[in-house]
CSV table of C-alpha atoms in Angstrom, one decimal:
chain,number,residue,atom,x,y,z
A,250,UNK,CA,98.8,133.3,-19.9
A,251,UNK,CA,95.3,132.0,-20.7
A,252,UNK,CA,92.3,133.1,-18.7
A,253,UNK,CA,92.1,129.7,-17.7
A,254,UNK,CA,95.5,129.7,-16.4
A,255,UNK,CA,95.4,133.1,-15.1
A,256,UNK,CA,92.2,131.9,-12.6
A,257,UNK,CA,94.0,129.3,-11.2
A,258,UNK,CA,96.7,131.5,-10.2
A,259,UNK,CA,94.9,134.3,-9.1
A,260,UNK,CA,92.8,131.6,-6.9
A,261,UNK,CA,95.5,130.1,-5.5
A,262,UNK,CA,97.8,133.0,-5.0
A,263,UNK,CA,95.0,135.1,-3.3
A,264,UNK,CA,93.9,132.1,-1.3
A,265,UNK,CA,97.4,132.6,0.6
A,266,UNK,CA,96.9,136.1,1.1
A,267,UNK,CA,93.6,135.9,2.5
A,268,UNK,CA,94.6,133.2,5.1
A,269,UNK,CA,96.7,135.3,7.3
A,270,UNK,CA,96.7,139.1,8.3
A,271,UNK,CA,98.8,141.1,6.6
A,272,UNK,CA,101.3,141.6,9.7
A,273,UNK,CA,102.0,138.0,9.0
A,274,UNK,CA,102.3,137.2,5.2
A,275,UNK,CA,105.1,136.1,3.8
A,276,UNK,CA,104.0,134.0,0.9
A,277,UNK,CA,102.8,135.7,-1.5
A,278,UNK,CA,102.5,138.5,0.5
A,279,UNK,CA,103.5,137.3,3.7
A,280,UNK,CA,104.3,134.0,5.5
A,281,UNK,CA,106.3,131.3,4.1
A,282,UNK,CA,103.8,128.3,3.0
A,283,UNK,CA,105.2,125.4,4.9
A,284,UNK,CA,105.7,127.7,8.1
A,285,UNK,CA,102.1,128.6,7.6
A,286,UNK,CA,100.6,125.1,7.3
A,287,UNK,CA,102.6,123.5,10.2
A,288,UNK,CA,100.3,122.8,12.5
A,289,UNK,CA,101.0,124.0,16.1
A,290,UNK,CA,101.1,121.5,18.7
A,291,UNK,CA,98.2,121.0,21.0
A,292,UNK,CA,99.5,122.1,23.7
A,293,UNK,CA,102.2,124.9,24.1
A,294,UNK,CA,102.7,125.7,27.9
A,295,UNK,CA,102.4,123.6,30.6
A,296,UNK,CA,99.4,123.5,32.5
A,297,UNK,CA,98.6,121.7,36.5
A,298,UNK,CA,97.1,118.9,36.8
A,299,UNK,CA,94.1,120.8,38.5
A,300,UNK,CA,92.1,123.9,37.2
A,301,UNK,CA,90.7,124.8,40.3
A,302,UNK,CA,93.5,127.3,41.8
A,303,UNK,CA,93.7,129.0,38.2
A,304,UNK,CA,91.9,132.2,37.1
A,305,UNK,CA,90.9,133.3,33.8
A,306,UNK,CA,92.9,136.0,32.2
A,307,UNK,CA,91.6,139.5,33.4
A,308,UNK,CA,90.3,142.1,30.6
A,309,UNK,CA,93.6,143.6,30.5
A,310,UNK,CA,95.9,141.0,30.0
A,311,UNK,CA,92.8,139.9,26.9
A,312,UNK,CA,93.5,143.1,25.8
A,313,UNK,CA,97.3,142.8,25.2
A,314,UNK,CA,96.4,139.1,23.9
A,315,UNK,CA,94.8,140.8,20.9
A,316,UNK,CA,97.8,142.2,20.0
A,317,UNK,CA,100.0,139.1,19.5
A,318,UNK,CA,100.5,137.1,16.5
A,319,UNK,CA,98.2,133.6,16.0
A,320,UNK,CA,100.1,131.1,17.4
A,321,UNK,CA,100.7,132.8,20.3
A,322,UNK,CA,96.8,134.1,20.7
A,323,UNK,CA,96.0,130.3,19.8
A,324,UNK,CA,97.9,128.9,22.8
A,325,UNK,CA,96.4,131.8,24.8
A,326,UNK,CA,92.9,131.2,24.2
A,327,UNK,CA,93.4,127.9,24.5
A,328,UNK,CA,94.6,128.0,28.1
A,329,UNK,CA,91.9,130.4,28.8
A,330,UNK,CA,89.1,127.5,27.6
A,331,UNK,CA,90.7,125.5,29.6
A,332,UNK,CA,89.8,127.3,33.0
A,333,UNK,CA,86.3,128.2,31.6
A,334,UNK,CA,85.1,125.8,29.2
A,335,UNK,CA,82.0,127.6,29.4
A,336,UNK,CA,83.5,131.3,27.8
A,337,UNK,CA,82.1,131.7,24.5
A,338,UNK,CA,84.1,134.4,23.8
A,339,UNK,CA,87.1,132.3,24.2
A,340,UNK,CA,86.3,129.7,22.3
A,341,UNK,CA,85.2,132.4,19.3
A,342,UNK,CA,88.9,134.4,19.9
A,343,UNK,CA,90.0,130.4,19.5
A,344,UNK,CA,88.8,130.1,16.5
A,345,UNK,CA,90.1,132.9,14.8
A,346,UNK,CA,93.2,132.2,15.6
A,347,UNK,CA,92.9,128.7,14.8
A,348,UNK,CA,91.7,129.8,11.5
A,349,UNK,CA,94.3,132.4,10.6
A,350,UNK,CA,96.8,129.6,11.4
A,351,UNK,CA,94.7,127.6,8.7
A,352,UNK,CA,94.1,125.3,11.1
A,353,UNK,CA,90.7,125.2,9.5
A,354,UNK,CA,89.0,121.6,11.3
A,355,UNK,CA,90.2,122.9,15.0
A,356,UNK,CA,89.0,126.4,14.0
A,357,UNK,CA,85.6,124.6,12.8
A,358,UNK,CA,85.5,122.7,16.1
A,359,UNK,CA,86.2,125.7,18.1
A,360,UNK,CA,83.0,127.5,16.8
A,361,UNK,CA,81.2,124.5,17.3
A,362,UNK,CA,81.7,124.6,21.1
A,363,UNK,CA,80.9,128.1,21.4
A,364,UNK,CA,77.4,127.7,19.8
A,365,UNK,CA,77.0,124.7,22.0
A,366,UNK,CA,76.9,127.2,24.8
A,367,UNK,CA,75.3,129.8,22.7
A,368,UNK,CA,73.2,128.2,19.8
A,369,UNK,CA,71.9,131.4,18.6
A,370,UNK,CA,75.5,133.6,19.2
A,371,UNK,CA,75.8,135.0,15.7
A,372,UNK,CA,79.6,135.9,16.0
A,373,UNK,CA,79.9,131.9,16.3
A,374,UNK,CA,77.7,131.1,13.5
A,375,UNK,CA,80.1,133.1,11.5
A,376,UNK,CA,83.2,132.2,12.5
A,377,UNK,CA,81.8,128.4,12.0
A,378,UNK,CA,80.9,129.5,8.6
A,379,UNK,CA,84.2,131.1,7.9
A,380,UNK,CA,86.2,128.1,9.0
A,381,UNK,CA,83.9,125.4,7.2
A,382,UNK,CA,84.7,128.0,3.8
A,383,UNK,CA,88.5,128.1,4.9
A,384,UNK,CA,88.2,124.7,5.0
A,385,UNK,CA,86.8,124.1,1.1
A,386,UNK,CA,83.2,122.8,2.9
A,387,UNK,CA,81.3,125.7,2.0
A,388,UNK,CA,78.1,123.8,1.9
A,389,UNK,CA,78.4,123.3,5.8
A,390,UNK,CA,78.5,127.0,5.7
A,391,UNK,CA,75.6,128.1,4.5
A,392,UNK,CA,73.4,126.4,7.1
A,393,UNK,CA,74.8,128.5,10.3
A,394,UNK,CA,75.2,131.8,7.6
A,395,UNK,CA,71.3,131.5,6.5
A,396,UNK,CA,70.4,131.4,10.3
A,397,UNK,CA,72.7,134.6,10.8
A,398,UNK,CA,71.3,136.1,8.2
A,399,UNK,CA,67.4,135.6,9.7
A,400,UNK,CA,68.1,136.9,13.4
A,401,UNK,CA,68.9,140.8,11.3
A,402,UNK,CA,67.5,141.7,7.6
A,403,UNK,CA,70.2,144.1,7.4
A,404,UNK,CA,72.8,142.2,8.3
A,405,UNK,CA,75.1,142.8,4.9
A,406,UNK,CA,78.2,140.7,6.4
A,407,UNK,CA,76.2,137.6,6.8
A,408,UNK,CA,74.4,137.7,2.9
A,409,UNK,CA,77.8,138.5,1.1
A,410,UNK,CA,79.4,135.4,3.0
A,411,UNK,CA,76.5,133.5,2.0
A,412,UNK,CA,77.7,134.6,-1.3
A,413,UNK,CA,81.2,133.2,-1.2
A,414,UNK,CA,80.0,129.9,0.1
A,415,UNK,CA,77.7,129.5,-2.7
A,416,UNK,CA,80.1,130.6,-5.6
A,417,UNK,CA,82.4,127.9,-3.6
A,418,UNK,CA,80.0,125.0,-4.6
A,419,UNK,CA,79.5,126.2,-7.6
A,420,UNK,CA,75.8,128.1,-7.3
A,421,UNK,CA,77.0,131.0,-9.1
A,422,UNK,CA,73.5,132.7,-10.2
A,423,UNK,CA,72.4,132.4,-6.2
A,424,UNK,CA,75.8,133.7,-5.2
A,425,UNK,CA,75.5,136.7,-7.5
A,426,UNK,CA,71.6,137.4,-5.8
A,427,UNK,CA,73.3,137.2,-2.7
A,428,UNK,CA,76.0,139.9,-3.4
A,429,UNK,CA,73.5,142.3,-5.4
A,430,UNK,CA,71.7,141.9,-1.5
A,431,UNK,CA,74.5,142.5,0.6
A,432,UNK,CA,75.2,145.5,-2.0
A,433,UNK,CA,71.9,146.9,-2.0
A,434,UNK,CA,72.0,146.7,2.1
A,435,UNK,CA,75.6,147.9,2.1
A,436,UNK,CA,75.8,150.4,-1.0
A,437,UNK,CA,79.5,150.8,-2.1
A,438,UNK,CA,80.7,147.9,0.6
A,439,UNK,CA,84.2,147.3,-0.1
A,440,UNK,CA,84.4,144.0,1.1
A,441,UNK,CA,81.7,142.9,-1.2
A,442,UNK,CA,82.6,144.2,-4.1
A,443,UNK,CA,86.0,142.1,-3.3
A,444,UNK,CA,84.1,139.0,-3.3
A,445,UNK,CA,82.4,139.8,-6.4
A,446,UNK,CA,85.9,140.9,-7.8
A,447,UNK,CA,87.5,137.3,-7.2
A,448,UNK,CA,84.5,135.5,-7.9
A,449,UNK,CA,85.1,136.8,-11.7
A,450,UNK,CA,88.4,136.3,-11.2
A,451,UNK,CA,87.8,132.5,-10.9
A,452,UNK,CA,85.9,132.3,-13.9
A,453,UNK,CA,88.5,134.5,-15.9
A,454,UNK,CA,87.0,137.5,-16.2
A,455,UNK,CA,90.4,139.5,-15.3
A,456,UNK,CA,89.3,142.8,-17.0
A,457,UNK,CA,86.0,142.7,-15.1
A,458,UNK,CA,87.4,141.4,-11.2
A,459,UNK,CA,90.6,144.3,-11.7
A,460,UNK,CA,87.7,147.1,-12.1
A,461,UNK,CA,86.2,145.9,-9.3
A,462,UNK,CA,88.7,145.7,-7.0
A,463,UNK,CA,90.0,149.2,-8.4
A,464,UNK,CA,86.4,150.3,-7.3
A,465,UNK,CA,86.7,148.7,-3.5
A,466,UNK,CA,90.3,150.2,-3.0
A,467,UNK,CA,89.3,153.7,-3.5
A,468,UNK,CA,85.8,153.7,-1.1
A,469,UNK,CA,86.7,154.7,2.2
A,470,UNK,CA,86.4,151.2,4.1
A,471,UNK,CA,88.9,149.6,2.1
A,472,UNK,CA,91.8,147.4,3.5
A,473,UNK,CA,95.7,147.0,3.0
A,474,UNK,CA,95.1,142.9,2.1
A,475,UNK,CA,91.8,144.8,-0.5
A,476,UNK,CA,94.8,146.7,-1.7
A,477,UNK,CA,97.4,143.3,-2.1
A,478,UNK,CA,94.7,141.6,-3.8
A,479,UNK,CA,94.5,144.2,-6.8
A,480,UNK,CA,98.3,144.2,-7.1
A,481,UNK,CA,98.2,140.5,-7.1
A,482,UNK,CA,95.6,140.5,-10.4
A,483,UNK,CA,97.7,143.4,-12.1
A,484,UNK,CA,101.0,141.7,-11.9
A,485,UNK,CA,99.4,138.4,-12.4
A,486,UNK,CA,98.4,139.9,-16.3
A,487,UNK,CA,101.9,140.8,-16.9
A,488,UNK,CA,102.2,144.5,-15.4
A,489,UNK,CA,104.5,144.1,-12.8
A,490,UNK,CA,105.8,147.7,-13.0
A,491,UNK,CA,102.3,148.6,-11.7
A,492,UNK,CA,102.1,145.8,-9.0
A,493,UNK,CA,105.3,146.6,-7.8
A,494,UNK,CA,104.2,150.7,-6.8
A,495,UNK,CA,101.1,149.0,-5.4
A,496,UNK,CA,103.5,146.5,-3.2
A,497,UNK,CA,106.0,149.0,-2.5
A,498,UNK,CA,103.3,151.2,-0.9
A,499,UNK,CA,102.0,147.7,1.1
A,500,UNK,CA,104.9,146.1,2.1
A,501,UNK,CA,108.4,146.2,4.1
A,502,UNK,CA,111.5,145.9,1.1
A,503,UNK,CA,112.0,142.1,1.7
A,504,UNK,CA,108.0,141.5,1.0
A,505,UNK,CA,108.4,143.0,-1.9
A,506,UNK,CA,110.9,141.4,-3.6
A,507,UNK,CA,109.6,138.0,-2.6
A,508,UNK,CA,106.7,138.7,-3.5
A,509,UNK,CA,107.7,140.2,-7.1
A,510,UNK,CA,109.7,136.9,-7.7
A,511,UNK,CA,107.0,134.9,-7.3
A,512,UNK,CA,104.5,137.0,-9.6
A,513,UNK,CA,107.1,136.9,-12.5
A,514,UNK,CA,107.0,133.3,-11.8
A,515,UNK,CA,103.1,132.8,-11.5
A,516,UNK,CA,102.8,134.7,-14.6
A,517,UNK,CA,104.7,132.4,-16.7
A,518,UNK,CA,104.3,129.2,-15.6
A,519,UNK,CA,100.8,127.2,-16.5
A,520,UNK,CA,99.3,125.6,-14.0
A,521,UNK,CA,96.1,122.8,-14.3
A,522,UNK,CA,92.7,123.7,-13.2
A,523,UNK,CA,91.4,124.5,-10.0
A,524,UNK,CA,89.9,121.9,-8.2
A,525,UNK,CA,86.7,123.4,-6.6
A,526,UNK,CA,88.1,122.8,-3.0
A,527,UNK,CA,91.0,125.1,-3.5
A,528,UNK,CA,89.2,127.9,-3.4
A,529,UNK,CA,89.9,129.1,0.1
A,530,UNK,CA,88.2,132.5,0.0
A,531,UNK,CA,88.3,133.0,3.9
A,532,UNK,CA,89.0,136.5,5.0
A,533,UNK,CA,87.9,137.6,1.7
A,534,UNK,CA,84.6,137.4,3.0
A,535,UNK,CA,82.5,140.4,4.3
A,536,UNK,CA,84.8,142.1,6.9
């Protein structure tokens, strides 16, 4: 496979994986793709005419919401806006549902409302940010991501998104400033070491994105999806042996042999550039 073709598929195969926690992958690594990008209907339980003898959900029951997949915390939240269109957390819990649903415009819009209420919230400025990258509009990231950034110098998370949405639109020497920043705030970060790792990835530089990602997996901070994402570039250069121990480790049985099949076929079928929008980097971001 040519470095060319082997960025495309590492783009486009990771791309899935970030989208989704891991709980609910399936393709590759989790969920099924047209499952994943059917949107959910508006609406999912029914609702009185009248607002005014409901209650918002108390702390408990937001608790146990936490717990449930993203369709079901979507329809959640979305009842809870409902009552109390004025609960920014709600509309931020919204969105990340929204967003892990790739339901990247509503996800957008959700953040949106919550900085309406709270212009300077900076949990909504990133969410906005992360949807708007989800979304391939990066640029309309980096606005809400710079003012993050300002309101706390150390705030790592903020500088290495920064860095994603820049690499997204193609301003790869600021994106790489950005990431040496977030790296010298956050020395050994794991998360942004990823980015950097599938940043090269994109530009073909396989050799170069694997050692990074070996690097993030083994500092203390790292993540199960950290660990999919180096098994993803091993088997995508034709070791599947050592993808498969990675998986195995990962994933329940029928993950991994769905996911196996489709590496042996990724890794021998050519595929045409990238275009620049299907780099969905979302959760691949810092945190």
């Amino acid at each position: 496979m040519s470095p060319k073709t082997l960025a495309f598929a590492t783009i486009a195969a990771v791309t899935l994986v970030s989208a989704l926690p891991v709980q609910a992958q399936i393709w590759p690594f989790g969920r099924d793709r047209e499952a994943a990008a059917t949107p959910a209907p508006a609406t999912q339980t029914a609702t009185p005419s009248t607002t005014s003898d409901r209650r918002v959900a108390s702390a408990e029951d937001r608790a146990r919401a936490a717990r449930l997949d993203p369709l079901s915390r979507a329809v959640f939240w979305a009842a809870e806006v409902s009552i109390a269109p004025e609960d920014v957390e709600a509309y931020l819990n919204l969105s990340q549902a929204q967003r892990e649903l790739r339901r990247y415009s509503e996800a957008a819009d959700s953040a949106h409302q919550a900085l309406l209420i709270a212009p300077n919230d900076r949990r909504a400025l990133m969410q906005l940010a992360r949807a708007k990258i989800s979304e391939g509009q990066a640029f309309y990231a980096i606005a809400p991501l710079e003012q993050a950034r300002s309101m706390d110098a150390r705030d790592w998370e903020a500088v290495s998104l920064l860095g994603v949405a820049l690499d997204q639109i193609h301003r790869r020497d600021e994106a790489r400033q950005a990431w040496a920043e977030a790296l010298a705030l956050s020395p050994d970060n794991p998360s942004v070491l990823t980015n950097m790792a599938l940043a090269m990835a994109a530009d073909g530089q396989t050799a170069d994105a694997e050692a990074l990602l070996r690097r993030a997996v083994a500092l203390p901070g790292s993540t199960p999806q950290m660990r999919l994402n180096l098994a993803l570039m091993i088997g995508l250069q034709g070791r599947a042996a050592e993808a498969e121990q990675i998986l195995r480790r990962e994933l329940p049985p029928e993950l991994v042999e769905q996911n196996l099949t489709w590496l042996r076929q990724a890794s021998s079928v050519s595929a045409p550039a990238a275009p620049a929008n299907t780099r969905n980097w979302d959760a691949l971001r810092a945190g």
